[in-house]
Coordinates of C-alpha atoms in Angstrom, one line a residue:
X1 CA 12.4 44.4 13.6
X2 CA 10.3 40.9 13.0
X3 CA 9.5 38.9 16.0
X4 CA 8.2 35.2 16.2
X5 CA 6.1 33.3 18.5
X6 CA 7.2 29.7 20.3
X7 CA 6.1 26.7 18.5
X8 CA 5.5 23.6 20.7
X9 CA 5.8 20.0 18.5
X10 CA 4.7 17.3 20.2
X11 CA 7.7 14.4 19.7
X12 CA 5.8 11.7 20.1
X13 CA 2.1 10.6 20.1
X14 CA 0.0 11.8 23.4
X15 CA -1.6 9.1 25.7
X16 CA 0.8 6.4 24.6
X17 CA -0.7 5.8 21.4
X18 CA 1.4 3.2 20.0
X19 CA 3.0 3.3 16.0
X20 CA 1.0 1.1 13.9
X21 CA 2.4 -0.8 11.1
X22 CA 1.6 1.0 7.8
X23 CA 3.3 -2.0 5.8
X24 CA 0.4 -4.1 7.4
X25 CA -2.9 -2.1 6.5
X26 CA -4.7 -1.6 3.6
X27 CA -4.3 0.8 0.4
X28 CA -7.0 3.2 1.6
X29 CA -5.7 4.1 5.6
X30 CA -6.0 3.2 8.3
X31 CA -6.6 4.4 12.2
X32 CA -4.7 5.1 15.5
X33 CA -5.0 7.7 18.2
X34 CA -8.3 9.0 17.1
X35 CA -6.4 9.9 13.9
X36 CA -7.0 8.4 10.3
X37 CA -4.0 8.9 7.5
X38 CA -3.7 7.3 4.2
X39 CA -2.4 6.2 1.7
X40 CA -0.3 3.3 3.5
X41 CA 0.7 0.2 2.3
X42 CA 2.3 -0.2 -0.9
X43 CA 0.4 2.9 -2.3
X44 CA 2.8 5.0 0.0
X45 CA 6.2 3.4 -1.0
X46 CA 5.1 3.6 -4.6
X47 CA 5.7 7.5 -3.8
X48 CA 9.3 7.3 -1.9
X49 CA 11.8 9.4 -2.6
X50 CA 10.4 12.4 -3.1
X51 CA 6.6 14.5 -2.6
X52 CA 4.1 11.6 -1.8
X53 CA 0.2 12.7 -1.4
X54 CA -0.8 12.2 2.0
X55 CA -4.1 13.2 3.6
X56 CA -4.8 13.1 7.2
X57 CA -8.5 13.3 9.0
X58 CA -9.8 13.2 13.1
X59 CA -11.5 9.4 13.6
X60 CA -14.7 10.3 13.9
X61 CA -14.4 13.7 12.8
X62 CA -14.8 16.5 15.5
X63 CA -14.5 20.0 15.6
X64 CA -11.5 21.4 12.9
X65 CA -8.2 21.7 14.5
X66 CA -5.0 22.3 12.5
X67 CA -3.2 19.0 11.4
X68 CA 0.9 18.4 12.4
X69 CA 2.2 15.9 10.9
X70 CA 5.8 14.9 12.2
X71 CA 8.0 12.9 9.8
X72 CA 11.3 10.7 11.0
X73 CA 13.3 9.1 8.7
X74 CA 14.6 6.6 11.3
X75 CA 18.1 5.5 10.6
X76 CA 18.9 9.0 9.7
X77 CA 17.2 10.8 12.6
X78 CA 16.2 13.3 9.7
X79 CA 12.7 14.9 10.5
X80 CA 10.4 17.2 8.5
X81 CA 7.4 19.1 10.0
X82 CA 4.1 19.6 8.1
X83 CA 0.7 22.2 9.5
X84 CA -2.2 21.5 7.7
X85 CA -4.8 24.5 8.0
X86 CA -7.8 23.9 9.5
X87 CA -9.1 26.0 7.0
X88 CA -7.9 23.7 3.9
X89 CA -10.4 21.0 5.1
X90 CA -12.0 19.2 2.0
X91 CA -15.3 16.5 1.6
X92 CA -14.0 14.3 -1.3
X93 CA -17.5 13.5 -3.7
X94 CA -17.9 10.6 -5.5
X95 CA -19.2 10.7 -9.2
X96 CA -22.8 11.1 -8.3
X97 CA -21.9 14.5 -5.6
X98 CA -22.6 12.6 -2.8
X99 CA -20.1 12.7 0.2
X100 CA -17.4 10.3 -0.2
X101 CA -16.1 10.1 3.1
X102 CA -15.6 12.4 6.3
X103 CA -13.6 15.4 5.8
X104 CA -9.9 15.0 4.8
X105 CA -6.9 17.6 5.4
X106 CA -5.0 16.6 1.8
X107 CA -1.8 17.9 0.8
X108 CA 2.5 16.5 0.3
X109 CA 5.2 15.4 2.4
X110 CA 8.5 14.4 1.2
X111 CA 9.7 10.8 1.7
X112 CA 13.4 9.6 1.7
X113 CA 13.8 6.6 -1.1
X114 CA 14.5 3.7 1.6
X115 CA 15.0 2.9 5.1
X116 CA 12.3 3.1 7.9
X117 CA 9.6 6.3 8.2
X118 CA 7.9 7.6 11.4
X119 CA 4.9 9.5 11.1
X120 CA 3.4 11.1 13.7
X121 CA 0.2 12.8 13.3
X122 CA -1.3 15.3 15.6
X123 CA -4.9 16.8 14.8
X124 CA -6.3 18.7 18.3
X125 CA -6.5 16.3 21.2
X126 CA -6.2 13.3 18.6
X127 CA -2.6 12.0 18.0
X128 CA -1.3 8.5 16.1
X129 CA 2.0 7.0 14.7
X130 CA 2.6 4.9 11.7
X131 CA 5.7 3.1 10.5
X132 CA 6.7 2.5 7.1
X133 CA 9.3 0.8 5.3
X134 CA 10.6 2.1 2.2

């Protein structure tokens, strides 16, 4: 006999952290909620309709946590879930070794080829939204 344990998903960002627009910030990522996420922008819906890199990180980095990331394709109610381990935590290095930027959770989720995407991002305490338009 297999038994599992209760999951809780938060449905929405805590502390009334409000969606930002990820058609309106750059390439790279951007912040909310004490979360950063990236790519946005046209570098994410370049990847839509199907598996799209997309890394999360805490904003400024704190003690590891795992990552949930919540994804709503609006108009179809349609949502996906995604952990990231805390333990899959990677420093990106530029060319030379030196740190590139604050740690990053990378990894894939799967986008739908049009219409309007929520992401929801929870990492700890830290939670954020972003919108997108396919």
């Amino acid at each position: 006999m297999a038994t599992t344990s209760p999951v809780v998903l938060p449905a929405t960002p805590k502390d009334g952290v409000p969606c930002l627009s990820g058609d309106s910030v750059g390439e790279k990522g951007a912040s909310n909620g004490g979360v950063r996420a990236g790519p946005l922008g046209s570098a994410l819906r370049r990847q839509k309709g199907g598996v799209a890199k997309f890394w999360v990180a805490q904003d400024p980095y704190r003690a590891a946590a795992d990552a949930l990331i919540r994804v709503e394709h609006v108009e179809s109610t349609t949502v996906a879930y995604y952990v990231r381990d805390k333990a899959a935590i990677v420093t990106p290095l530029n060319d030379d070794g030196s740190s590139a930027r604050d740690p990053i959770y990378p990894g894939s989720i799967l986008l739908p080829p049009d219409g309007h995407v929520r992401i929801t991002v929870t990492i700890g305490k830290a939670s954020a939204c972003f919108e997108v338009t396919m």
